[in-house]
Amino acid sequence: MLYGKWTVIKLKCLELQCTIAISKFPMHNIQLPGMSGAQRNQDRKIVVIGAGASGVACATKLLELGFQNVLVVEAEDRLGGRIHTIPFADNVIDLGAQWCHGERDNIVYELTRKQDEELLESTGPVYENYECVRSNGDVVPEEVSSRLKAIVGDSLVTRQLELRHCSGSLGSYLTNKFYDTLRRPENSDIDAEVASEFFVNYQKFENSVEASDTLEQVSGRGYLDYWECEGDILLNWKDKGYVELLRLLMRSRELNVEHGVLEQRLLLGTRVVKINWNRNDGRVELQMSNGETCIADHVVVTVSLGVLKDQHLRLFEPQLPVEKQRAIDGLAFGTVNKIFVEFPEAFWPEDWTGFTMLWRDEDLDDIRGTSRAWLEDVFGFYRVSYQPRILAGWITNESGRHMETLPVDEVQAGVMYLFRRFLRWKIPDPANFRTSAWYTNDNFRGSYSYRSMDTEQLGTGARELSHPLTVVATTPEKDKDSEDEAWQQSRCDRPIVQFAGEASSEHYYSTVHGAVEAGWREARRLAQFYGISVSRSGTKSQL
């Protein structure tokens, strides 16, 4: 059955022929006599807005919990959101999410291991053994670069303790830490100019981790809100790409259907343009970009924080509560883009993993104030697993946003300028070229969230973002044998608009496992409201 079409279904009900017109939702929303309270509750119409990791996780978990009347509405013509795996060169590339960050207490890692222990592998060596190359083509000696890497690496250990007492930005902390260590007698032989160039490049790398424009924007204390999962933090999906996680969540391979359990529950290429959450009947009315209207009992919003920042004033009717608006304004959302260059053949040595670009001050004069100024923020290129002829570059901040507006041939020419300036090999023209563009796409408006100085000053965070919009409601009906402890509490506030997505994760923001966890959190919230035992569904231990 296709959503948005009127389908006439004939069924025999109490020995009567009934013709029922059903729109928007599958036939599970027909309420038949004799249904239990729990069955009627699980038949509530639920719309999930956004088919990224959080939306897919939420929808599939709702189905697992017994809800059947679930529809996922996605503005893009594909599912995945900021997971975007595409065919390229000899295999696939990930334009968005790339790594499973850590192992212990990481839902993505645990889910993957249950299905196939061979799906993930480490790419850590690629991002540890790179060369540092100066803009005159000189390679920084490995003995020097390894010591500089160790200096910034040490801060990864100490910052967890020291930032607790930090009242400033992550940038000021890292700058003081780096130069204090550099001034120690054992480091007096390191060339000061090389060290400075290295640290400028390292700041660009850290900006790609945080999605910040500058590290001065990142709250030092807020940085500690993020919990890093123990284990390898650079696990990638071998030759399958991150889309494989979505296939696992949807059980696509198991069911031999592209969208698995979400088949015929997805409405792609349709944007929600208005969410009216103030109806007299306590339901939510959604206006779609295709002109249709949908009425739901519950709506779970999983769009990016960038979209909320850009659209919440015109998207919600009435406007969101002040607390929610403060969270949207206070949490930060930045842009990180990738640059993929496919060459006819590899021109680099087999044991070479990539390089970072250390600009000398006198060489920066060649591009600053010109149309190539944006190239200063491309900080490195690295090998790509299962792609023997590809190098992948990274760019952040305003330069990354500006790159999205340039013609492809201009971007490619700029990138080739970098290769031929920094590397002394003979560089062939590329066979193929592709960049991501997360900011100019109105359905994303950036890459991922972080905790800024504004977040700290406004005293807001993910908890405020994740609070649902509610209406006062009577206690839902439940089965007599329900033993869920949460059910024993008084429940008078019915969640009608809920919020998921990585930015709503209190401790795993900016990650896919944070997005998945947030989606499951909201599915669990509905299950508990309707007195459905979450523990029986197997999700309690995972959340």
XYZ file of C-alpha atoms in Angstrom:
543
model
C 0.000 0.000 0.000
C 1.348 3.438 -0.915
C 1.061 6.294 1.567
C -0.719 9.382 0.318
C -3.066 7.249 -1.820
C -6.567 6.265 -0.871
C -6.846 2.521 -0.658
C -10.159 0.762 -0.326
C -10.017 -2.385 1.716
C -12.895 -4.780 2.075
C -12.971 -6.881 5.151
C -15.485 -9.015 6.931
C -16.205 -7.629 10.366
C -18.848 -9.186 12.611
C -20.307 -10.904 9.511
C -20.885 -7.499 7.884
C -19.212 -6.262 4.705
C -17.523 -2.983 5.542
C -15.673 -0.702 3.181
C -13.103 1.387 4.951
C -11.068 4.172 3.342
C -7.615 4.394 4.825
C -5.208 7.243 4.211
C -1.656 7.822 5.370
C -1.314 4.831 7.665
C -1.260 1.042 7.187
C -4.349 -1.040 7.858
C -3.264 -1.675 11.442
C -5.122 1.470 12.535
C -8.533 -0.240 12.159
C -9.984 -0.757 15.636
C -12.098 -3.878 15.832
C -14.554 -4.817 18.593
C -12.997 -7.009 21.211
C -9.600 -5.330 21.101
C -7.976 -5.002 24.529
C -6.951 -1.654 25.988
C -3.314 -2.415 25.282
C -4.146 -3.278 21.676
C -5.977 0.023 21.213
C -3.120 1.933 22.819
C -0.559 0.254 20.594
C -2.655 1.218 17.588
C -2.105 4.935 18.196
C -0.949 6.857 15.139
C 2.718 7.758 15.514
C 4.642 9.848 12.991
C 8.431 9.969 13.136
C 9.839 13.012 11.337
C 13.220 12.223 9.822
C 14.648 8.921 8.599
C 18.176 9.331 9.880
C 19.767 7.016 12.437
C 17.583 8.348 15.253
C 14.352 8.218 13.269
C 14.993 4.718 11.949
C 15.998 3.538 15.433
C 12.858 5.044 16.952
C 10.492 3.625 14.325
C 11.946 0.119 14.389
C 11.914 0.074 18.190
C 8.272 1.201 18.243
C 7.393 -1.722 15.978
C 9.359 -4.079 18.208
C 7.427 -2.787 21.216
C 4.138 -3.617 19.517
C 3.086 -0.288 18.024
C 1.950 -0.902 14.461
C 0.572 2.420 13.248
C 3.960 4.002 12.561
C 4.885 6.279 9.667
C 8.304 7.826 8.983
C 8.299 11.059 6.961
C 11.600 12.056 5.348
C 12.344 15.237 3.383
C 15.195 13.671 1.404
C 14.569 11.137 -1.353
C 16.614 8.589 0.612
C 16.771 7.397 4.200
C 19.840 7.704 6.385
C 20.011 11.393 7.206
C 23.598 12.208 8.073
C 24.466 8.604 7.300
C 25.019 8.796 3.549
C 26.864 5.904 1.931
C 27.256 6.107 -1.853
C 29.035 4.045 -4.539
C 32.330 5.647 -5.526
C 35.485 4.418 -7.262
C 36.205 0.789 -6.314
C 33.675 0.507 -3.498
C 31.641 2.955 -1.378
C 32.338 6.113 0.601
C 30.575 7.721 3.564
C 29.800 11.374 2.938
C 28.563 11.674 6.512
C 28.975 9.467 9.583
C 31.974 7.193 9.219
C 33.051 5.646 12.508
C 31.674 3.657 15.377
C 33.226 5.600 18.264
C 34.212 3.110 20.936
C 33.044 -0.288 22.095
C 31.965 -0.498 25.718
C 28.434 0.853 26.331
C 28.177 1.739 22.644
C 24.798 0.616 21.294
C 26.012 0.594 17.696
C 28.979 -1.607 18.560
C 26.895 -3.980 20.675
C 24.202 -4.287 18.024
C 26.787 -4.918 15.327
C 28.630 -7.576 17.316
C 25.397 -9.476 17.875
C 24.804 -9.604 14.136
C 28.295 -10.017 12.699
C 31.590 -9.579 14.542
C 33.393 -9.040 11.239
C 31.510 -5.899 10.174
C 33.874 -3.412 11.832
C 37.611 -2.831 11.749
C 39.986 -0.200 13.073
C 41.285 2.692 10.982
C 43.271 4.165 13.859
C 46.714 3.709 12.254
C 45.671 5.843 9.272
C 44.915 8.789 11.546
C 47.951 8.259 13.764
C 50.806 7.569 11.326
C 50.262 10.431 8.903
C 53.096 12.669 7.719
C 53.278 16.350 8.606
C 54.207 18.312 5.483
C 55.040 22.022 5.352
C 53.816 24.304 2.590
C 57.275 24.408 1.006
C 57.147 20.632 0.522
C 59.411 19.742 3.453
C 58.325 16.705 5.453
C 58.694 17.224 9.201
C 61.083 14.522 10.477
C 59.186 11.635 12.070
C 61.161 12.058 15.288
C 59.839 15.613 15.622
C 56.276 15.008 14.428
C 55.849 12.031 16.763
C 56.853 14.179 19.742
C 54.430 16.922 18.726
C 51.677 14.334 18.336
C 52.521 13.016 21.804
C 52.224 16.497 23.318
C 48.676 17.001 22.033
C 47.902 13.355 22.777
C 48.806 13.835 26.431
C 46.155 16.522 26.716
C 43.521 13.921 25.851
C 44.342 12.228 29.147
C 44.790 15.244 31.400
C 41.896 17.331 30.076
C 39.300 15.034 31.654
C 40.515 16.094 35.097
C 41.685 19.635 34.465
C 38.673 20.876 32.512
C 36.455 20.336 35.545
C 37.982 23.480 36.983
C 38.048 25.365 33.680
C 35.889 28.467 33.345
C 36.964 29.252 29.796
C 36.965 27.655 26.385
C 38.481 24.402 25.216
C 40.639 26.471 22.867
C 42.264 28.537 25.609
C 42.891 25.401 27.657
C 44.538 23.504 24.773
C 46.651 26.493 23.748
C 48.024 27.000 27.254
C 48.577 23.265 27.662
C 50.465 22.907 24.379
C 52.824 25.835 24.836
C 53.434 25.092 28.528
C 54.556 21.591 27.541
C 56.585 22.889 24.599
C 58.562 25.183 26.928
C 59.844 22.260 28.966
C 63.627 21.691 28.673
C 63.219 18.315 26.964
C 61.398 20.007 24.091
C 63.766 22.942 23.604
C 65.221 21.413 20.428
C 61.880 21.460 18.570
C 61.762 24.281 16.038
C 59.306 26.903 17.318
C 57.917 27.693 13.854
C 57.277 24.035 13.066
C 55.624 23.568 16.466
C 53.377 26.581 15.903
C 52.405 25.369 12.414
C 51.644 21.938 13.830
C 49.433 23.331 16.581
C 47.453 25.494 14.146
C 46.801 22.359 12.095
C 45.880 20.399 15.222
C 43.296 23.032 16.124
C 41.686 22.515 12.709
C 41.581 18.782 13.408
C 39.955 19.389 16.805
C 37.424 21.656 15.127
C 36.478 18.715 12.905
C 35.968 16.579 16.007
C 33.770 19.195 17.682
C 32.183 20.681 14.515
C 33.161 24.113 15.828
C 34.395 27.088 13.803
C 37.022 27.831 16.443
C 37.906 26.067 19.661
C 37.268 29.338 21.494
C 33.568 28.619 20.905
C 33.711 25.240 22.684
C 32.953 25.228 26.400
C 35.796 23.705 28.370
C 33.469 22.513 31.098
C 30.769 21.533 28.608
C 33.297 19.393 26.758
C 33.129 16.986 29.692
C 29.433 16.357 29.048
C 30.578 13.992 26.315
C 31.349 10.462 27.470
C 33.827 8.576 25.339
C 33.128 4.850 25.083
C 36.084 2.669 25.986
C 37.778 0.750 23.194
C 38.710 1.613 19.641
C 37.154 4.954 18.707
C 37.871 4.702 14.968
C 35.987 1.574 13.889
C 34.710 1.763 10.333
C 32.385 -0.412 8.286
C 34.964 -2.011 5.974
C 33.549 -2.258 2.467
C 29.878 -1.723 3.352
C 29.638 1.804 4.758
C 27.572 3.072 7.688
C 24.345 2.324 5.816
C 24.867 -1.236 7.018
C 23.745 -0.127 10.489
C 20.417 1.013 9.056
C 20.035 -2.371 7.375
C 20.609 -4.033 10.746
C 18.035 -1.832 12.471
C 15.461 -2.426 9.728
C 16.364 -6.137 9.352
C 16.683 -5.536 5.607
C 18.972 -8.466 4.842
C 17.030 -10.820 7.093
C 13.732 -9.979 5.386
C 15.327 -9.556 1.950
C 13.532 -6.220 1.520
C 15.301 -2.885 0.991
C 13.631 -1.094 3.889
C 13.008 -4.162 6.029
C 10.328 -3.701 8.678
C 9.863 -0.109 7.513
C 8.788 -1.162 4.031
C 5.622 0.807 3.159
C 6.042 2.820 6.360
C 8.349 5.389 4.753
C 7.224 8.572 3.045
C 10.319 9.888 1.275
C 10.787 13.199 -0.499
C 8.181 14.903 1.688
C 8.928 17.704 4.121
C 6.817 18.534 7.160
C 6.239 22.289 6.912
C 3.990 22.848 9.948
C 3.459 21.056 13.255
C 0.253 22.187 14.987
C 0.405 20.853 18.546
C -2.443 22.909 20.024
C -5.523 21.133 18.686
C -8.590 20.858 20.928
C -8.557 17.062 20.661
C -4.994 16.766 21.985
C -3.647 15.363 18.731
C -1.037 16.797 16.369
C -1.696 18.052 12.861
C 1.119 17.898 10.324
C 1.104 19.844 7.087
C 3.261 18.300 4.368
C 5.116 19.889 1.474
C 2.968 17.853 -0.928
C -0.150 19.671 0.305
C -1.489 16.788 2.387
C -2.398 16.913 6.062
C -1.806 14.156 8.589
C -3.309 13.825 12.080
C -1.290 11.855 14.631
C -1.567 10.910 18.281
C 2.172 11.266 18.732
C 4.964 12.880 16.719
C 8.668 12.220 17.249
C 10.873 14.956 15.775
C 14.333 13.645 14.860
C 15.515 16.397 12.497
C 18.954 17.894 13.078
C 19.565 20.697 15.540
C 20.570 22.769 12.509
C 17.079 22.393 11.069
C 15.494 23.274 14.418
C 17.636 26.400 14.650
C 16.732 27.401 11.124
C 13.041 26.516 11.082
C 11.519 26.138 14.563
C 9.904 29.606 14.606
C 7.883 28.849 11.477
C 7.646 25.059 11.891
C 5.765 24.840 15.210
C 2.297 26.250 15.813
C 2.136 27.612 18.445
C 5.806 28.418 18.991
C 7.807 26.187 21.279
C 8.039 26.911 25.020
C 10.794 29.319 26.059
C 12.806 26.515 27.698
C 12.836 24.568 24.436
C 13.781 27.603 22.371
C 16.620 28.368 24.773
C 17.974 24.838 24.310
C 17.789 25.118 20.522
C 19.528 28.500 20.605
C 22.098 27.516 23.220
C 23.274 24.179 21.878
C 25.723 24.648 19.010
C 25.704 23.045 15.583
C 28.590 23.227 13.135
C 29.772 22.095 9.731
C 32.369 19.501 8.804
C 32.771 18.495 5.162
C 34.710 15.806 3.336
C 36.573 15.889 0.028
C 37.094 12.616 -1.866
C 39.634 12.464 -4.691
C 39.890 9.356 -6.864
C 43.085 9.012 -8.883
C 43.659 6.732 -11.906
C 46.159 4.879 -9.730
C 47.848 5.351 -6.384
C 50.884 7.639 -6.632
C 51.894 7.195 -2.989
C 54.029 4.507 -1.301
C 52.186 1.455 0.012
C 52.997 2.238 3.654
C 51.987 5.910 3.382
C 48.704 6.701 5.172
C 48.208 10.383 4.434
C 49.411 13.851 5.342
C 48.453 16.992 7.223
C 49.237 20.443 5.865
C 51.384 22.790 7.925
C 51.268 26.275 6.422
C 54.258 28.592 6.801
C 53.210 32.187 7.450
C 54.968 33.496 4.350
C 53.210 30.933 2.144
C 49.758 31.794 3.455
C 50.153 35.188 1.793
C 49.799 33.363 -1.537
C 46.169 32.419 -0.856
C 44.826 34.840 1.736
C 42.744 37.558 0.143
C 42.266 35.454 -2.989
C 39.538 33.115 -4.237
C 41.589 30.270 -2.770
C 41.550 31.548 0.814
C 39.173 28.727 1.847
C 41.923 26.166 1.190
C 43.667 27.222 4.405
C 41.120 25.229 6.404
C 41.607 21.949 4.550
C 43.811 20.329 7.167
C 44.706 16.901 5.771
C 44.150 14.018 3.362
C 44.095 10.348 4.350
C 43.828 6.905 2.813
C 40.374 5.269 2.673
C 39.810 1.622 3.621
C 38.991 -0.673 0.683
C 39.597 2.235 -1.691
C 43.177 1.877 -2.985
C 43.020 4.942 -5.270
C 41.281 7.465 -3.020
C 42.427 10.174 -0.632
C 39.874 11.829 1.665
C 40.276 15.381 2.917
C 38.547 17.316 5.695
C 37.489 20.950 5.988
C 35.594 22.827 8.711
C 34.009 26.148 9.673
C 33.120 29.029 7.350
C 35.562 27.751 4.741
C 33.733 24.435 4.639
C 30.426 26.240 4.218
C 31.905 28.459 1.501
C 33.253 25.450 -0.388
C 29.690 24.174 -0.767
C 28.783 27.258 -2.808
C 31.637 26.930 -5.321
C 31.494 25.183 -8.707
C 32.864 21.638 -8.567
C 35.663 22.383 -11.040
C 36.844 25.301 -8.889
C 36.913 23.132 -5.763
C 38.776 20.385 -7.616
C 41.320 22.863 -8.988
C 41.912 24.203 -5.484
C 42.421 20.731 -4.051
C 44.886 19.828 -6.805
C 46.743 23.055 -6.013
C 47.174 21.779 -2.457
C 48.418 18.371 -3.554
C 50.969 19.841 -5.932
C 52.113 22.464 -3.457
C 52.656 20.146 -0.507
C 53.703 16.873 -2.151
C 56.824 16.514 -4.268
C 55.544 13.551 -6.233
C 54.152 13.755 -9.727
C 50.417 14.089 -9.102
C 48.056 12.894 -11.872
C 44.746 14.600 -12.573
C 41.879 12.962 -10.652
C 39.596 10.403 -12.253
C 36.680 11.378 -10.030
C 35.887 13.923 -7.359
C 33.149 14.298 -4.729
C 32.514 16.543 -1.741
C 29.857 16.579 0.954
C 27.587 19.597 1.404
C 25.846 19.492 4.780
C 25.253 23.176 5.447
C 23.544 24.395 2.276
C 21.092 21.481 2.378
C 17.986 22.849 4.114
C 17.259 19.369 5.472
C 20.444 19.357 7.606
C 22.000 22.840 7.919
C 25.247 21.416 9.220
C 26.904 18.261 10.504
C 26.598 17.722 14.269
C 26.256 19.407 17.635
C 28.616 20.491 20.388
C 28.521 22.342 23.703
C 29.475 25.978 23.236
C 30.210 28.831 25.605
C 26.640 29.995 24.878
C 25.351 26.603 26.032
C 27.126 27.092 29.336
C 26.072 30.716 29.782
C 22.409 29.980 29.028
C 22.419 27.044 31.430
C 20.731 24.747 28.955
C 21.486 21.424 27.296
C 20.310 18.167 25.804
C 17.948 17.430 28.674
C 15.886 20.531 27.924
C 15.916 19.734 24.211
C 14.673 16.196 24.825
C 11.717 17.174 27.045
C 8.478 16.310 25.202
C 5.567 18.641 24.613
C 2.625 17.225 26.557
C -1.093 17.580 27.109
C -3.070 16.601 30.177
C -4.671 13.241 29.498
C -6.533 10.466 31.229
C -4.635 7.342 32.130
C -4.373 5.021 29.113
C -5.941 1.586 29.269
C -3.578 -1.278 29.957
C -3.555 -5.012 30.237
C -4.302 -6.345 33.690
C -1.075 -8.351 33.756
C 1.170 -5.361 33.088
C 3.972 -5.390 35.651
C 6.031 -2.455 34.442
C 7.157 -0.590 37.557
C 7.085 2.709 35.675
C 3.377 2.157 35.137
C 2.686 2.322 38.842
C 3.457 6.044 38.776
C 0.688 8.561 38.121
C 0.587 9.445 34.416
C -1.410 12.515 33.486
C 0.868 14.199 30.925
C 0.630 12.595 27.497
C 3.645 13.234 25.251
C 2.374 14.458 21.896
C 5.564 15.923 20.376
C 8.854 14.286 21.304
C 12.418 15.123 20.340
C 15.243 12.747 19.456
C 18.423 13.028 17.357
C 22.066 13.140 18.410
C 21.824 16.676 19.811
C 19.252 15.460 22.354
C 21.703 12.903 23.755
C 23.070 14.156 27.054
C 26.412 12.359 26.859
C 26.772 10.858 23.363
C 25.913 13.882 21.237
C 27.542 14.191 17.781
C 27.603 10.396 17.350
C 25.460 7.778 15.662
C 25.205 5.743 18.846
C 23.896 8.870 20.566
C 21.316 9.269 17.812
C 20.227 5.620 18.035
C 20.008 5.782 21.814
C 17.877 8.926 21.604
C 15.503 7.251 19.155
C 15.136 4.261 21.434
C 14.654 6.580 24.407
C 11.603 8.176 22.813
C 10.133 4.826 21.752
C 10.565 3.673 25.330
C 8.920 6.855 26.602
C 5.755 6.023 24.647
C 5.835 2.395 25.715
C 6.018 3.380 29.365
C 3.210 5.889 28.969
C 0.952 3.151 27.612
C 2.022 0.668 30.268
C 3.946 -1.592 27.907
C 6.674 -3.525 29.652
C 9.931 -2.267 28.181
C 11.922 -4.966 29.949
C 10.014 -7.682 28.074
C 10.972 -6.049 24.793
C 14.651 -6.425 25.528
C 15.423 -2.715 25.444
C 15.694 -1.889 29.121
C 19.248 -3.133 29.475
C 20.295 -1.321 26.345
C 19.176 2.136 27.298
